[in-house]
């Protein structure tokens, strides 16, 4: 359990991680103690340990502020998506929920939150925690909400919203600086638009074969519409093997953004791109939430339910008949190339003559 405490320096709000129980000296607060707002509503938001699910439900953060203005929000999330919330509005504490044997992580979380007088607990994971922790109001997910709606719509109804709660990525200056440190030195020699690629997915059957990502990059390099473009695979530290064929195919036109930072830094790197193409993964949802033109690749999963959310998103699937499925290996390079060109033509302005 770590906490985020806000420091105000020169009128600008900053946050830093504090070990649980640590306090900030008065000298860092300009010589005065931060005034606590005892009347502000306190909200506990228990969200997912998966990046994609955290993005899909991220609209809950602003909805909390609408329903309970001035709310002080504590978020409990898995370690990979936890950085998403460090700059989110109203969030003052982020508790990292590392899975333990015999559900020990839930016991640890309960010990940290049981002493607070909560006004609202929202539990996207549908755990028992919300039932055994005192609060004035509970919003708890359960499978009865799964009625064929898109996940964003389901979460919105759970929160009592008549309109979809749009996913949002809360980028901060730290993430943008980390992205610039990775991209700018590699981009300097040959500046150009960036095509972000996410050739990874962490569930079986969702990853398009790595060698086809290499073939796709080779085809795009030969495509006049992508003259001068740079190709940027993005992923975590363990994603280098599936990203290697694309990096090697791109050669000097590659920008290596694999394993270069946490998820918020990766999001800031994607935010620098003009287009995004990726497997059905958390990074696909990140790109869509950033408003990037996004193409998601699907195999034997429900693309009509789990595809990227937003007006500038598209999917390409191994079987594009709703309700029918095929292995992702059935998705050809020709089919994906056609979809990438369609994405380009829809959202990239033609070059001036």
GROMACS .gro file of C-alpha atoms in nm:
model
  353
    1UNK     CA    1   0.000   0.000   0.000
    2UNK     CA    2   0.138   0.330  -0.110
    3UNK     CA    3  -0.039   0.660  -0.106
    4UNK     CA    4  -0.036   0.963  -0.328
    5UNK     CA    5  -0.013   1.291  -0.145
    6UNK     CA    6  -0.048   1.626  -0.319
    7UNK     CA    7   0.214   1.897  -0.285
    8UNK     CA    8   0.140   2.250  -0.402
    9UNK     CA    9   0.442   2.434  -0.538
   10UNK     CA   10   0.400   2.775  -0.692
   11UNK     CA   11   0.028   2.716  -0.739
   12UNK     CA   12   0.080   2.396  -0.940
   13UNK     CA   13  -0.052   2.067  -0.804
   14UNK     CA   14   0.197   1.782  -0.791
   15UNK     CA   15   0.173   1.433  -0.649
   16UNK     CA   16   0.426   1.186  -0.524
   17UNK     CA   17   0.420   0.838  -0.385
   18UNK     CA   18   0.437   0.808  -0.008
   19UNK     CA   19   0.490   0.489   0.186
   20UNK     CA   20   0.189   0.406   0.396
   21UNK     CA   21   0.202   0.595   0.723
   22UNK     CA   22   0.462   0.845   0.604
   23UNK     CA   23   0.398   1.214   0.653
   24UNK     CA   24   0.520   1.519   0.468
   25UNK     CA   25   0.716   1.781   0.663
   26UNK     CA   26   0.557   2.122   0.700
   27UNK     CA   27   0.854   2.277   0.522
   28UNK     CA   28   0.744   2.111   0.200
   29UNK     CA   29   0.397   2.255   0.238
   30UNK     CA   30   0.521   2.612   0.245
   31UNK     CA   31   0.537   2.612   0.625
   32UNK     CA   32   0.166   2.549   0.675
   33UNK     CA   33  -0.020   2.226   0.719
   34UNK     CA   34  -0.260   2.128   0.445
   35UNK     CA   35  -0.611   2.205   0.560
   36UNK     CA   36  -0.816   1.887   0.567
   37UNK     CA   37  -1.165   1.903   0.428
   38UNK     CA   38  -1.347   1.684   0.677
   39UNK     CA   39  -1.679   1.741   0.502
   40UNK     CA   40  -1.561   1.621   0.160
   41UNK     CA   41  -1.722   1.289   0.060
   42UNK     CA   42  -1.487   0.993   0.069
   43UNK     CA   43  -1.511   0.736  -0.208
   44UNK     CA   44  -1.338   0.399  -0.248
   45UNK     CA   45  -1.313   0.281  -0.608
   46UNK     CA   46  -1.200  -0.083  -0.642
   47UNK     CA   47  -1.106  -0.134  -1.003
   48UNK     CA   48  -0.939  -0.404  -1.209
   49UNK     CA   49  -0.593  -0.554  -1.210
   50UNK     CA   50  -0.606  -0.553  -1.593
   51UNK     CA   51  -0.507  -0.253  -1.800
   52UNK     CA   52  -0.791  -0.280  -2.051
   53UNK     CA   53  -1.063  -0.313  -1.789
   54UNK     CA   54  -0.923  -0.015  -1.598
   55UNK     CA   55  -0.938   0.197  -1.914
   56UNK     CA   56  -1.292   0.083  -1.998
   57UNK     CA   57  -1.415   0.180  -1.650
   58UNK     CA   58  -1.206   0.500  -1.620
   59UNK     CA   59  -1.509   0.719  -1.687
   60UNK     CA   60  -1.621   0.632  -1.334
   61UNK     CA   61  -1.366   0.883  -1.198
   62UNK     CA   62  -1.538   1.190  -1.345
   63UNK     CA   63  -1.882   1.046  -1.270
   64UNK     CA   64  -1.787   1.029  -0.902
   65UNK     CA   65  -1.707   1.401  -0.919
   66UNK     CA   66  -2.044   1.471  -1.080
   67UNK     CA   67  -2.239   1.271  -0.823
   68UNK     CA   68  -2.033   1.381  -0.522
   69UNK     CA   69  -1.864   1.715  -0.598
   70UNK     CA   70  -1.532   1.755  -0.419
   71UNK     CA   71  -1.507   1.385  -0.341
   72UNK     CA   72  -1.175   1.255  -0.212
   73UNK     CA   73  -1.119   0.930  -0.402
   74UNK     CA   74  -0.911   0.630  -0.303
   75UNK     CA   75  -0.846   0.385  -0.587
   76UNK     CA   76  -0.746   0.022  -0.534
   77UNK     CA   77  -0.599  -0.127  -0.851
   78UNK     CA   78  -0.359  -0.391  -0.971
   79UNK     CA   79   0.005  -0.291  -1.004
   80UNK     CA   80   0.023  -0.264  -1.388
   81UNK     CA   81  -0.267  -0.015  -1.423
   82UNK     CA   82  -0.208   0.175  -1.095
   83UNK     CA   83  -0.014   0.463  -1.261
   84UNK     CA   84  -0.329   0.553  -1.457
   85UNK     CA   85  -0.474   0.713  -1.146
   86UNK     CA   86  -0.186   0.920  -1.009
   87UNK     CA   87  -0.305   1.231  -1.197
   88UNK     CA   88  -0.677   1.151  -1.208
   89UNK     CA   89  -0.905   1.429  -1.080
   90UNK     CA   90  -1.012   1.388  -0.719
   91UNK     CA   91  -0.783   1.091  -0.653
   92UNK     CA   92  -0.573   1.139  -0.342
   93UNK     CA   93  -0.465   0.781  -0.271
   94UNK     CA   94  -0.380   0.482  -0.489
   95UNK     CA   95  -0.352   0.144  -0.319
   96UNK     CA   96  -0.164  -0.116  -0.522
   97UNK     CA   97  -0.338  -0.451  -0.498
   98UNK     CA   98  -0.088  -0.733  -0.552
   99UNK     CA   99  -0.251  -1.073  -0.570
  100UNK     CA  100  -0.167  -1.309  -0.284
  101UNK     CA  101  -0.246  -1.669  -0.199
  102UNK     CA  102  -0.577  -1.750  -0.029
  103UNK     CA  103  -0.715  -1.406  -0.125
  104UNK     CA  104  -0.467  -1.244   0.112
  105UNK     CA  105  -0.466  -0.928  -0.099
  106UNK     CA  106  -0.832  -0.865  -0.011
  107UNK     CA  107  -0.757  -0.900   0.358
  108UNK     CA  108  -0.469  -0.653   0.324
  109UNK     CA  109  -0.695  -0.407   0.144
  110UNK     CA  110  -0.971  -0.443   0.404
  111UNK     CA  111  -0.723  -0.364   0.682
  112UNK     CA  112  -0.627  -0.043   0.500
  113UNK     CA  113  -0.980   0.082   0.432
  114UNK     CA  114  -1.188  -0.042   0.726
  115UNK     CA  115  -1.111   0.257   0.946
  116UNK     CA  116  -1.242   0.518   0.701
  117UNK     CA  117  -1.598   0.650   0.703
  118UNK     CA  118  -1.683   0.599   0.337
  119UNK     CA  119  -1.967   0.777   0.165
  120UNK     CA  120  -1.953   0.551  -0.140
  121UNK     CA  121  -1.777   0.229  -0.235
  122UNK     CA  122  -1.768   0.128  -0.603
  123UNK     CA  123  -1.640  -0.223  -0.668
  124UNK     CA  124  -1.597  -0.311  -1.034
  125UNK     CA  125  -1.455  -0.648  -0.936
  126UNK     CA  126  -1.763  -0.758  -0.742
  127UNK     CA  127  -1.564  -0.868  -0.438
  128UNK     CA  128  -1.694  -0.923  -0.085
  129UNK     CA  129  -1.490  -0.625   0.034
  130UNK     CA  130  -1.767  -0.373  -0.038
  131UNK     CA  131  -2.014  -0.577   0.168
  132UNK     CA  132  -1.793  -0.604   0.478
  133UNK     CA  133  -1.668  -0.244   0.473
  134UNK     CA  134  -1.906   0.014   0.623
  135UNK     CA  135  -2.029   0.279   0.379
  136UNK     CA  136  -2.335   0.494   0.317
  137UNK     CA  137  -2.381   0.357  -0.036
  138UNK     CA  138  -2.251   0.066  -0.241
  139UNK     CA  139  -2.224   0.013  -0.616
  140UNK     CA  140  -2.110  -0.343  -0.679
  141UNK     CA  141  -2.067  -0.520  -1.010
  142UNK     CA  142  -2.209  -0.866  -1.061
  143UNK     CA  143  -2.258  -1.083  -1.365
  144UNK     CA  144  -2.626  -0.995  -1.396
  145UNK     CA  145  -2.508  -0.670  -1.559
  146UNK     CA  146  -2.363  -0.869  -1.853
  147UNK     CA  147  -2.659  -0.845  -2.090
  148UNK     CA  148  -2.482  -0.811  -2.424
  149UNK     CA  149  -2.395  -0.445  -2.380
  150UNK     CA  150  -2.054  -0.300  -2.454
  151UNK     CA  151  -1.844  -0.288  -2.138
  152UNK     CA  152  -1.842   0.093  -2.133
  153UNK     CA  153  -2.220   0.097  -2.148
  154UNK     CA  154  -2.247  -0.167  -1.877
  155UNK     CA  155  -2.026   0.031  -1.638
  156UNK     CA  156  -2.223   0.347  -1.718
  157UNK     CA  157  -2.553   0.180  -1.626
  158UNK     CA  158  -2.394   0.041  -1.312
  159UNK     CA  159  -2.321   0.401  -1.210
  160UNK     CA  160  -2.674   0.512  -1.297
  161UNK     CA  161  -2.566   0.721  -1.596
  162UNK     CA  162  -2.802   0.755  -1.891
  163UNK     CA  163  -2.513   0.836  -2.123
  164UNK     CA  164  -2.188   0.643  -2.175
  165UNK     CA  165  -1.906   0.733  -1.936
  166UNK     CA  166  -1.629   0.795  -2.188
  167UNK     CA  167  -1.296   0.627  -2.106
  168UNK     CA  168  -1.017   0.872  -2.038
  169UNK     CA  169  -0.640   0.859  -1.989
  170UNK     CA  170  -0.512   1.111  -1.736
  171UNK     CA  171  -0.167   1.193  -1.873
  172UNK     CA  172   0.066   1.401  -1.659
  173UNK     CA  173   0.386   1.591  -1.727
  174UNK     CA  174   0.598   1.307  -1.590
  175UNK     CA  175   0.455   1.059  -1.842
  176UNK     CA  176   0.494   1.306  -2.129
  177UNK     CA  177   0.856   1.372  -2.031
  178UNK     CA  178   0.931   0.999  -2.012
  179UNK     CA  179   0.777   0.950  -2.355
  180UNK     CA  180   0.978   1.238  -2.500
  181UNK     CA  181   1.299   1.091  -2.357
  182UNK     CA  182   1.232   0.768  -2.548
  183UNK     CA  183   1.092   0.906  -2.873
  184UNK     CA  184   1.273   1.233  -2.943
  185UNK     CA  185   1.630   1.098  -2.970
  186UNK     CA  186   1.513   0.821  -3.205
  187UNK     CA  187   1.294   1.056  -3.409
  188UNK     CA  188   1.552   1.331  -3.450
  189UNK     CA  189   1.745   1.172  -3.737
  190UNK     CA  190   1.435   1.120  -3.953
  191UNK     CA  191   1.124   1.303  -3.826
  192UNK     CA  192   0.792   1.178  -3.954
  193UNK     CA  193   0.445   1.060  -3.853
  194UNK     CA  194   0.441   0.765  -3.616
  195UNK     CA  195   0.243   0.443  -3.653
  196UNK     CA  196   0.220   0.284  -3.308
  197UNK     CA  197   0.202  -0.096  -3.302
  198UNK     CA  198   0.103  -0.325  -3.015
  199UNK     CA  199   0.192  -0.676  -3.129
  200UNK     CA  200   0.115  -0.824  -2.787
  201UNK     CA  201  -0.181  -0.960  -2.592
  202UNK     CA  202  -0.164  -1.149  -2.266
  203UNK     CA  203  -0.444  -1.396  -2.323
  204UNK     CA  204  -0.416  -1.707  -2.540
  205UNK     CA  205  -0.561  -1.672  -2.888
  206UNK     CA  206  -0.550  -1.292  -2.895
  207UNK     CA  207  -0.200  -1.244  -3.038
  208UNK     CA  208  -0.158  -1.223  -3.414
  209UNK     CA  209   0.160  -1.419  -3.501
  210UNK     CA  210   0.472  -1.210  -3.444
  211UNK     CA  211   0.618  -1.284  -3.787
  212UNK     CA  212   0.309  -1.135  -3.953
  213UNK     CA  213   0.372  -0.807  -3.773
  214UNK     CA  214   0.710  -0.806  -3.944
  215UNK     CA  215   0.546  -0.882  -4.279
  216UNK     CA  216   0.294  -0.602  -4.222
  217UNK     CA  217   0.567  -0.348  -4.155
  218UNK     CA  218   0.752  -0.456  -4.469
  219UNK     CA  219   0.436  -0.406  -4.674
  220UNK     CA  220   0.369  -0.067  -4.518
  221UNK     CA  221   0.725   0.050  -4.586
  222UNK     CA  222   0.662  -0.017  -4.955
  223UNK     CA  223   0.327   0.168  -4.949
  224UNK     CA  224   0.353   0.528  -5.078
  225UNK     CA  225   0.101   0.649  -4.821
  226UNK     CA  226   0.350   0.558  -4.550
  227UNK     CA  227   0.657   0.719  -4.706
  228UNK     CA  228   0.856   0.882  -4.428
  229UNK     CA  229   0.655   0.722  -4.151
  230UNK     CA  230   0.818   0.574  -3.842
  231UNK     CA  231   0.705   0.244  -3.690
  232UNK     CA  232   0.689   0.227  -3.309
  233UNK     CA  233   0.615  -0.102  -3.129
  234UNK     CA  234   0.494  -0.034  -2.774
  235UNK     CA  235   0.479  -0.277  -2.486
  236UNK     CA  236   0.603  -0.379  -2.144
  237UNK     CA  237   0.936  -0.535  -2.043
  238UNK     CA  238   0.817  -0.887  -2.128
  239UNK     CA  239   0.688  -0.796  -2.472
  240UNK     CA  240   1.016  -0.781  -2.662
  241UNK     CA  241   0.994  -1.126  -2.827
  242UNK     CA  242   0.663  -1.055  -3.009
  243UNK     CA  243   0.778  -0.703  -3.094
  244UNK     CA  244   1.115  -0.807  -3.240
  245UNK     CA  245   0.996  -0.900  -3.594
  246UNK     CA  246   0.830  -0.559  -3.637
  247UNK     CA  247   1.136  -0.377  -3.503
  248UNK     CA  248   1.368  -0.570  -3.730
  249UNK     CA  249   1.146  -0.515  -4.033
  250UNK     CA  250   1.129  -0.141  -3.965
  251UNK     CA  251   1.509  -0.115  -3.948
  252UNK     CA  252   1.624   0.247  -3.925
  253UNK     CA  253   1.262   0.362  -3.942
  254UNK     CA  254   1.184   0.189  -3.609
  255UNK     CA  255   1.124   0.363  -3.279
  256UNK     CA  256   1.173   0.118  -2.996
  257UNK     CA  257   0.919   0.187  -2.719
  258UNK     CA  258   0.910  -0.164  -2.573
  259UNK     CA  259   0.973  -0.188  -2.200
  260UNK     CA  260   1.062   0.180  -2.174
  261UNK     CA  261   0.835   0.284  -1.887
  262UNK     CA  262   0.517   0.218  -1.692
  263UNK     CA  263   0.171   0.209  -1.848
  264UNK     CA  264   0.121   0.586  -1.827
  265UNK     CA  265   0.452   0.646  -2.004
  266UNK     CA  266   0.345   0.396  -2.272
  267UNK     CA  267   0.017   0.584  -2.304
  268UNK     CA  268   0.207   0.910  -2.352
  269UNK     CA  269   0.413   0.741  -2.626
  270UNK     CA  270   0.096   0.628  -2.802
  271UNK     CA  271  -0.034   0.983  -2.769
  272UNK     CA  272   0.258   1.094  -2.989
  273UNK     CA  273   0.146   0.862  -3.270
  274UNK     CA  274  -0.077   0.947  -3.565
  275UNK     CA  275  -0.230   0.599  -3.596
  276UNK     CA  276  -0.241   0.287  -3.380
  277UNK     CA  277  -0.269  -0.081  -3.479
  278UNK     CA  278  -0.271  -0.351  -3.215
  279UNK     CA  279  -0.398  -0.682  -3.089
  280UNK     CA  280  -0.702  -0.696  -2.863
  281UNK     CA  281  -0.514  -0.570  -2.557
  282UNK     CA  282  -0.501  -0.303  -2.292
  283UNK     CA  283  -0.291  -0.081  -2.517
  284UNK     CA  284  -0.565  -0.091  -2.782
  285UNK     CA  285  -0.808   0.050  -2.526
  286UNK     CA  286  -0.550   0.309  -2.419
  287UNK     CA  287  -0.515   0.432  -2.776
  288UNK     CA  288  -0.890   0.457  -2.824
  289UNK     CA  289  -0.933   0.647  -2.497
  290UNK     CA  290  -0.666   0.894  -2.612
  291UNK     CA  291  -0.874   0.961  -2.924
  292UNK     CA  292  -0.619   0.810  -3.161
  293UNK     CA  293  -0.741   0.646  -3.481
  294UNK     CA  294  -0.726   0.287  -3.361
  295UNK     CA  295  -0.743  -0.050  -3.535
  296UNK     CA  296  -0.789  -0.359  -3.317
  297UNK     CA  297  -0.706  -0.710  -3.440
  298UNK     CA  298  -0.939  -0.987  -3.323
  299UNK     CA  299  -0.946  -1.364  -3.336
  300UNK     CA  300  -1.190  -1.590  -3.148
  301UNK     CA  301  -1.328  -1.318  -2.920
  302UNK     CA  302  -1.636  -1.098  -2.937
  303UNK     CA  303  -1.510  -0.795  -3.128
  304UNK     CA  304  -1.858  -0.640  -3.122
  305UNK     CA  305  -1.842  -0.629  -2.738
  306UNK     CA  306  -1.472  -0.585  -2.667
  307UNK     CA  307  -1.356  -0.374  -2.959
  308UNK     CA  308  -1.204  -0.029  -2.899
  309UNK     CA  309  -1.453   0.236  -2.786
  310UNK     CA  310  -1.479   0.566  -2.967
  311UNK     CA  311  -1.570   0.735  -3.295
  312UNK     CA  312  -1.225   0.687  -3.452
  313UNK     CA  313  -1.192   0.315  -3.394
  314UNK     CA  314  -1.218   0.009  -3.616
  315UNK     CA  315  -1.172  -0.365  -3.587
  316UNK     CA  316  -1.053  -0.635  -3.822
  317UNK     CA  317  -1.130  -0.996  -3.732
  318UNK     CA  318  -1.046  -1.345  -3.849
  319UNK     CA  319  -1.423  -1.397  -3.886
  320UNK     CA  320  -1.624  -1.079  -3.924
  321UNK     CA  321  -1.964  -1.244  -3.902
  322UNK     CA  322  -2.108  -1.151  -3.564
  323UNK     CA  323  -2.147  -1.459  -3.347
  324UNK     CA  324  -1.900  -1.667  -3.547
  325UNK     CA  325  -1.534  -1.717  -3.463
  326UNK     CA  326  -1.208  -1.830  -3.619
  327UNK     CA  327  -0.850  -1.855  -3.490
  328UNK     CA  328  -0.654  -1.532  -3.513
  329UNK     CA  329  -0.407  -1.718  -3.734
  330UNK     CA  330  -0.677  -1.707  -4.003
  331UNK     CA  331  -0.632  -1.329  -4.018
  332UNK     CA  332  -0.411  -1.264  -4.320
  333UNK     CA  333  -0.153  -0.991  -4.374
  334UNK     CA  334  -0.349  -0.879  -4.681
  335UNK     CA  335  -0.664  -0.833  -4.473
  336UNK     CA  336  -0.486  -0.635  -4.201
  337UNK     CA  337  -0.299  -0.424  -4.457
  338UNK     CA  338  -0.628  -0.332  -4.622
  339UNK     CA  339  -0.770  -0.230  -4.284
  340UNK     CA  340  -0.462  -0.020  -4.198
  341UNK     CA  341  -0.484   0.163  -4.530
  342UNK     CA  342  -0.853   0.224  -4.467
  343UNK     CA  343  -0.770   0.370  -4.124
  344UNK     CA  344  -0.509   0.594  -4.282
  345UNK     CA  345  -0.738   0.716  -4.557
  346UNK     CA  346  -1.016   0.794  -4.310
  347UNK     CA  347  -0.815   0.992  -4.058
  348UNK     CA  348  -0.488   1.117  -4.208
  349UNK     CA  349  -0.500   1.427  -4.421
  350UNK     CA  350  -0.356   1.387  -4.768
  351UNK     CA  351  -0.014   1.543  -4.810
  352UNK     CA  352  -0.015   1.885  -4.974
  353UNK     CA  353   0.083   1.872  -5.346
   0.00000   0.00000   0.00000
